[in-house]
JSON list of C-alpha atoms in Angstrom, two decimals:
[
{"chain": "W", "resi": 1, "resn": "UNK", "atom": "CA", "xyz": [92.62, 95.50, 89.66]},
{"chain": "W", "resi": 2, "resn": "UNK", "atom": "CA", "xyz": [95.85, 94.78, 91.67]},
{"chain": "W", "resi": 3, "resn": "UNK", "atom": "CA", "xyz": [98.43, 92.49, 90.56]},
{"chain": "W", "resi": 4, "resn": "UNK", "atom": "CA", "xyz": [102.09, 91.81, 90.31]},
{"chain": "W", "resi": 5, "resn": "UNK", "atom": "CA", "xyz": [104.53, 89.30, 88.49]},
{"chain": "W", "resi": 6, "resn": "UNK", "atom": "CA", "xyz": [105.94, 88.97, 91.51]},
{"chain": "W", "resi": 7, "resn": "UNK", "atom": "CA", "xyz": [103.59, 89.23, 94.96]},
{"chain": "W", "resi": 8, "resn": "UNK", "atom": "CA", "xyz": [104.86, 89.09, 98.11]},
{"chain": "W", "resi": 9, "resn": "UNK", "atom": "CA", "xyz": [103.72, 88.86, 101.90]},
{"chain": "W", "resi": 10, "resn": "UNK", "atom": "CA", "xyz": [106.65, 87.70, 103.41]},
{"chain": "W", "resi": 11, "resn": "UNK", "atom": "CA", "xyz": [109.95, 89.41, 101.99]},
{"chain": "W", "resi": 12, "resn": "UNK", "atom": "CA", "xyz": [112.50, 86.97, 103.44]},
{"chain": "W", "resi": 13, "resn": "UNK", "atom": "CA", "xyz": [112.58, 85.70, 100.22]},
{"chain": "W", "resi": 14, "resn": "UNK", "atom": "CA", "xyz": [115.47, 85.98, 97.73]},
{"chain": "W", "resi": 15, "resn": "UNK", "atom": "CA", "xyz": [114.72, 87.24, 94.50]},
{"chain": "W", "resi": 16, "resn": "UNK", "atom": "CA", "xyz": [117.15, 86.50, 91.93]},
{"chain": "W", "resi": 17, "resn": "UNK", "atom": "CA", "xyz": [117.12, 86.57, 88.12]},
{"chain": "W", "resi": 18, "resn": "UNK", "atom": "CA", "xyz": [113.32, 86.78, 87.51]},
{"chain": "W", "resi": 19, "resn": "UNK", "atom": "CA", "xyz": [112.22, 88.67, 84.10]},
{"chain": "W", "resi": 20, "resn": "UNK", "atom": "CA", "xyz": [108.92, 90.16, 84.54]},
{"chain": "W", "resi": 21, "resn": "UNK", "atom": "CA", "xyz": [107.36, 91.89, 81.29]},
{"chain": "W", "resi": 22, "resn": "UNK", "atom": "CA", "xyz": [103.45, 93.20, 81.05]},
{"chain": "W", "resi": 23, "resn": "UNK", "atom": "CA", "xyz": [102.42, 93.61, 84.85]},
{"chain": "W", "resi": 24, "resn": "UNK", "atom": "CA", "xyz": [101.05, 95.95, 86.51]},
{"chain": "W", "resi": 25, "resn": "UNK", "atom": "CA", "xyz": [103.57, 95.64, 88.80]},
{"chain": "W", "resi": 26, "resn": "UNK", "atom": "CA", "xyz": [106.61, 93.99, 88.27]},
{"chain": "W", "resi": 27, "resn": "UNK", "atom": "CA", "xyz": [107.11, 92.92, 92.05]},
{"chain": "W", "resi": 28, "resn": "UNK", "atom": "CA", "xyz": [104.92, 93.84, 94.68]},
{"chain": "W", "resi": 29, "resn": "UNK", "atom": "CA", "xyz": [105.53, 93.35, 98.03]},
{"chain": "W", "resi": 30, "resn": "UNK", "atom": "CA", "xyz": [102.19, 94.02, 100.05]},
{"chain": "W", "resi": 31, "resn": "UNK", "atom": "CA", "xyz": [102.98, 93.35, 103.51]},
{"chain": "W", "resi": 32, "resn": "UNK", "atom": "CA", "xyz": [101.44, 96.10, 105.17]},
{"chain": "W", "resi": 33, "resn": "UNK", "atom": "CA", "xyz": [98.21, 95.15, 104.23]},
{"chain": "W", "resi": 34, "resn": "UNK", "atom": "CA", "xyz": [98.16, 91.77, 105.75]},
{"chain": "W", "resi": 35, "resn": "UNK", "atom": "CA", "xyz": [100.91, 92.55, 108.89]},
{"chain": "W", "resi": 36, "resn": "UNK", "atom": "CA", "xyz": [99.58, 89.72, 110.93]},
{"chain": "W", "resi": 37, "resn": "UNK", "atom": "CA", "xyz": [100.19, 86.82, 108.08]},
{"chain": "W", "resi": 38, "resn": "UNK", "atom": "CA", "xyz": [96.41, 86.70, 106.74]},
{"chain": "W", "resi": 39, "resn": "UNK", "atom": "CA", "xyz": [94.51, 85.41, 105.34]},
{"chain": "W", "resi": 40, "resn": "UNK", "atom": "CA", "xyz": [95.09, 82.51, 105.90]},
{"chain": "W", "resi": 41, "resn": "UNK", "atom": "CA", "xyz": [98.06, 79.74, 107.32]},
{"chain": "W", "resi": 42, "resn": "UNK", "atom": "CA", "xyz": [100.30, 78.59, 109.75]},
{"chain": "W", "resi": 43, "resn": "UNK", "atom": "CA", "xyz": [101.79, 82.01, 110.33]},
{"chain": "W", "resi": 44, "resn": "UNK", "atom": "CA", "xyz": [98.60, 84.08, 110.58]},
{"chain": "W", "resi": 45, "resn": "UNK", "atom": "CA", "xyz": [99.51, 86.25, 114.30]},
{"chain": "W", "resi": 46, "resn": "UNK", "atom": "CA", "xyz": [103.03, 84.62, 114.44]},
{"chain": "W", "resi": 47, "resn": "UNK", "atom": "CA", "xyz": [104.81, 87.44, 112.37]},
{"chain": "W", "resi": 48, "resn": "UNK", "atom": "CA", "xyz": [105.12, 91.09, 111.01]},
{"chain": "W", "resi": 49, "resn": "UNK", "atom": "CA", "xyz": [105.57, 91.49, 107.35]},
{"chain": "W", "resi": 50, "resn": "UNK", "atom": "CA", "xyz": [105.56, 94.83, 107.12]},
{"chain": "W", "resi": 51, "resn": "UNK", "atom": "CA", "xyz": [108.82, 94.84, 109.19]},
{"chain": "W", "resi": 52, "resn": "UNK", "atom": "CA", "xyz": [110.70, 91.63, 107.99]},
{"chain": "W", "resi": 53, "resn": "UNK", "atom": "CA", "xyz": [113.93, 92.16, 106.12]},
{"chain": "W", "resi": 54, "resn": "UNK", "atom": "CA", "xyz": [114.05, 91.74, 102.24]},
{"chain": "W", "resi": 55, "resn": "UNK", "atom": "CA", "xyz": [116.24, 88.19, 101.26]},
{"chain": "W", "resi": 56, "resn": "UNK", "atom": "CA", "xyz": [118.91, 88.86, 98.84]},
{"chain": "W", "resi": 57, "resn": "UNK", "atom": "CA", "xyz": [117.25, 91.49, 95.24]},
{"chain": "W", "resi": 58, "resn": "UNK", "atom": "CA", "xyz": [119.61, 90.81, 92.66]},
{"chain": "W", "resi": 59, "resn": "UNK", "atom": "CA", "xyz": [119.67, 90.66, 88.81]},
{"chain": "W", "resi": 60, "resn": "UNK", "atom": "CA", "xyz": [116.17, 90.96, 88.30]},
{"chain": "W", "resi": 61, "resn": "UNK", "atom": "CA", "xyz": [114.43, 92.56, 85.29]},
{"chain": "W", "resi": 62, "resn": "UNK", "atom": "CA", "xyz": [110.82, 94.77, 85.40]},
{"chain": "W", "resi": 63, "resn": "UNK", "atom": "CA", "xyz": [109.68, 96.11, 82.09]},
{"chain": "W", "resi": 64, "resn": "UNK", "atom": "CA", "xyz": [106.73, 97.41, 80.51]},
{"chain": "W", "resi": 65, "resn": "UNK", "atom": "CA", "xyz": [104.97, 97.05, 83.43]},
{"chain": "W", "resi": 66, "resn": "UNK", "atom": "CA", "xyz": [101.97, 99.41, 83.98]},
{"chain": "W", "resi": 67, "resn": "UNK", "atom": "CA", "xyz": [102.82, 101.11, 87.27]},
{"chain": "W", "resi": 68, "resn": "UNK", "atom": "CA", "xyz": [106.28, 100.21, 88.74]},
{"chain": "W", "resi": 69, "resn": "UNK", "atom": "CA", "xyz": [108.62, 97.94, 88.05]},
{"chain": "W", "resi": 70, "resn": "UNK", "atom": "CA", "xyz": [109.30, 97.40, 91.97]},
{"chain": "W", "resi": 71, "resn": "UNK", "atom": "CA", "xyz": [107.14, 98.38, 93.96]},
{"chain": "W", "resi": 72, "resn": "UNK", "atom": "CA", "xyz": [107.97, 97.82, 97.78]},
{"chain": "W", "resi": 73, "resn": "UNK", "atom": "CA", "xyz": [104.76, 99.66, 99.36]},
{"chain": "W", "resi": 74, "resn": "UNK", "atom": "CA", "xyz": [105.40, 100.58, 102.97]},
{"chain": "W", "resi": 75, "resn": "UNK", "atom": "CA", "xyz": [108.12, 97.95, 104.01]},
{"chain": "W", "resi": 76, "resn": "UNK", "atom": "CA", "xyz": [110.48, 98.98, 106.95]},
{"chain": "W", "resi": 77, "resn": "UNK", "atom": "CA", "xyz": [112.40, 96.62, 107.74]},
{"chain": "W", "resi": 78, "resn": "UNK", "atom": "CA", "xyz": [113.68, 96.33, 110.90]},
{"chain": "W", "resi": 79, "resn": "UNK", "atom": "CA", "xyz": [115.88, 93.80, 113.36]},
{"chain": "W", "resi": 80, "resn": "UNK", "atom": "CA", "xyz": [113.09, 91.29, 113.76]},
{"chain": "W", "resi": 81, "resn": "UNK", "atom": "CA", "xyz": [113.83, 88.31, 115.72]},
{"chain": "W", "resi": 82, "resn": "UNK", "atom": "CA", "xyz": [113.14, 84.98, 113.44]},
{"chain": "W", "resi": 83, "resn": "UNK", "atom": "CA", "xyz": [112.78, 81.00, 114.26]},
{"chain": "W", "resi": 84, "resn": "UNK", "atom": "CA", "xyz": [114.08, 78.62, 111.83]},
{"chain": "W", "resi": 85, "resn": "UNK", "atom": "CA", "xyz": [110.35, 78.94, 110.26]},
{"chain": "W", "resi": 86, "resn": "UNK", "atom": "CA", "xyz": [110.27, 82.82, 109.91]},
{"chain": "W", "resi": 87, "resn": "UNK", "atom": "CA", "xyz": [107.87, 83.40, 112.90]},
{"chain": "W", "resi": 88, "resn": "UNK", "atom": "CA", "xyz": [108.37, 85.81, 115.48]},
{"chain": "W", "resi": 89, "resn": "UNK", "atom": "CA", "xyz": [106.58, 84.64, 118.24]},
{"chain": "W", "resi": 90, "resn": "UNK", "atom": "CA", "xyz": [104.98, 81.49, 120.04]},
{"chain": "W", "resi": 91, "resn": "UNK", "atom": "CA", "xyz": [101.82, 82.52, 120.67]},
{"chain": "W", "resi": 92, "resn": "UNK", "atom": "CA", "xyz": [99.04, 84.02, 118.20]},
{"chain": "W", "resi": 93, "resn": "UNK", "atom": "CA", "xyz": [98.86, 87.95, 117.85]},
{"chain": "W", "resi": 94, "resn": "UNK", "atom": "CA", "xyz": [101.70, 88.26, 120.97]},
{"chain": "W", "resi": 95, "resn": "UNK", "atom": "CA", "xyz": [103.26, 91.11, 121.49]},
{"chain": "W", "resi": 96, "resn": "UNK", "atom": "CA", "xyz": [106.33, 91.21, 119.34]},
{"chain": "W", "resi": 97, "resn": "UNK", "atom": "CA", "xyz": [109.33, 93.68, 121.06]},
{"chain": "W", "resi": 98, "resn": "UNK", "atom": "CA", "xyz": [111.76, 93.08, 117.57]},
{"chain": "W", "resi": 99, "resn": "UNK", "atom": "CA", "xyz": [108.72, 94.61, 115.16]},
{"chain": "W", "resi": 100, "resn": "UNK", "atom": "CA", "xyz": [109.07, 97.68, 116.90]},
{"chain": "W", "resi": 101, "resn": "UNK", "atom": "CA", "xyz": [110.20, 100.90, 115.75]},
{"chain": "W", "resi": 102, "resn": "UNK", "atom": "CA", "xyz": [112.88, 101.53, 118.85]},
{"chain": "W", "resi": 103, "resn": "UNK", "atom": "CA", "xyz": [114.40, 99.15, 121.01]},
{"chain": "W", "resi": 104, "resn": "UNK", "atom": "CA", "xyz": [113.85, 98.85, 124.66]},
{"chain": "W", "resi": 105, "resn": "UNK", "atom": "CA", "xyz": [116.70, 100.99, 124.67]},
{"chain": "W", "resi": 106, "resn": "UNK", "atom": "CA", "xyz": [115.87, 103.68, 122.62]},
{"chain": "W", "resi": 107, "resn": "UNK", "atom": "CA", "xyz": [117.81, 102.68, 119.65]},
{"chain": "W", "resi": 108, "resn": "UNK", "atom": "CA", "xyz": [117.05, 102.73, 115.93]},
{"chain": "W", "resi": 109, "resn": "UNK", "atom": "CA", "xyz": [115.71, 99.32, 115.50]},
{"chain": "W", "resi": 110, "resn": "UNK", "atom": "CA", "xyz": [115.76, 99.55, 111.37]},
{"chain": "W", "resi": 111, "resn": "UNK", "atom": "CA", "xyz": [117.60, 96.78, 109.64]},
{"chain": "W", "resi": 112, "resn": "UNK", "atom": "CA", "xyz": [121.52, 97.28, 109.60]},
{"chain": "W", "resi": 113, "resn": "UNK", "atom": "CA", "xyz": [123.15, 97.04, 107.46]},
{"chain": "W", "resi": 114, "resn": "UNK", "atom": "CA", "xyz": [120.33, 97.88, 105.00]},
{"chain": "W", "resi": 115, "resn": "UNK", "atom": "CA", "xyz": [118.71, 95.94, 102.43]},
{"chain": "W", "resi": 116, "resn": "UNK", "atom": "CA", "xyz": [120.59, 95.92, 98.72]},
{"chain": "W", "resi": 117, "resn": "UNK", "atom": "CA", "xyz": [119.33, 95.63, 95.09]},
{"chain": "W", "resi": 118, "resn": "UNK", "atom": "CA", "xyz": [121.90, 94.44, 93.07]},
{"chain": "W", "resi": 119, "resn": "UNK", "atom": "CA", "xyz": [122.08, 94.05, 89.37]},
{"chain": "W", "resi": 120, "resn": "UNK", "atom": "CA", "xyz": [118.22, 95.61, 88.58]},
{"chain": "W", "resi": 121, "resn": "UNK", "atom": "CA", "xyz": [116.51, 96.88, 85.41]},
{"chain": "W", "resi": 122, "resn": "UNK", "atom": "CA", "xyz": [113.48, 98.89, 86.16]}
]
């Protein structure tokens, strides 16, 4: 069985001052799994979780969980290119240049400056 306190697709989210006691996991972000936006909704081919920056992680607590209190799976986030809504393109399953792992350039396209977890007992 899989579960969190916290579970995640999208990680734009901020996550501040949650207590999460007994889980599994105390926060799982699963966005590799489900890269596209399934399984279902209005985002489903308009995004890439697995490479969407994490909102603001501060002053959270994870304890006695079974596994991990944070558990972040294979997130990289990188300098993805947002609407207002969070999608990253117009059109379903597009091609989407700010998911990948270089620029057209060549550069590093990770997330600068990098994500932060303030505050956190694990």
């Amino acid at each position: 069985q899989k579960e969190g306190g916290l579970f995640m697709m999208g990680m734009s989210n901020d996550i501040i001052g949650n207590h999460v006691i007994g889980h599994e996991q105390g926060m799982w972000t699963q966005g590799a799994s489900q890269n596209d936006g399934r399984p279902f909704g209005f985002s489903m081919g308009y995004v890439c979780n697995q490479f969407t920056p994490f909102g603001k992680i501060q002053g959270n607590v994870f304890h006695d969980c079974q596994r991990f209190g944070m558990y972040v799976d294979f997130q990289f986030p990188r300098n993805v290119v947002q609407d207002d809504n969070g999608l990253i393109s117009k059109v379903p399953y597009e091609y989407k240049p700010s998911c990948d792992e270089f620029t057209s350039t060549g550069d590093d396209n990770g997330y600068q400056p990098m994500n932060l977890i303030e505050d956190q007992f694990d």
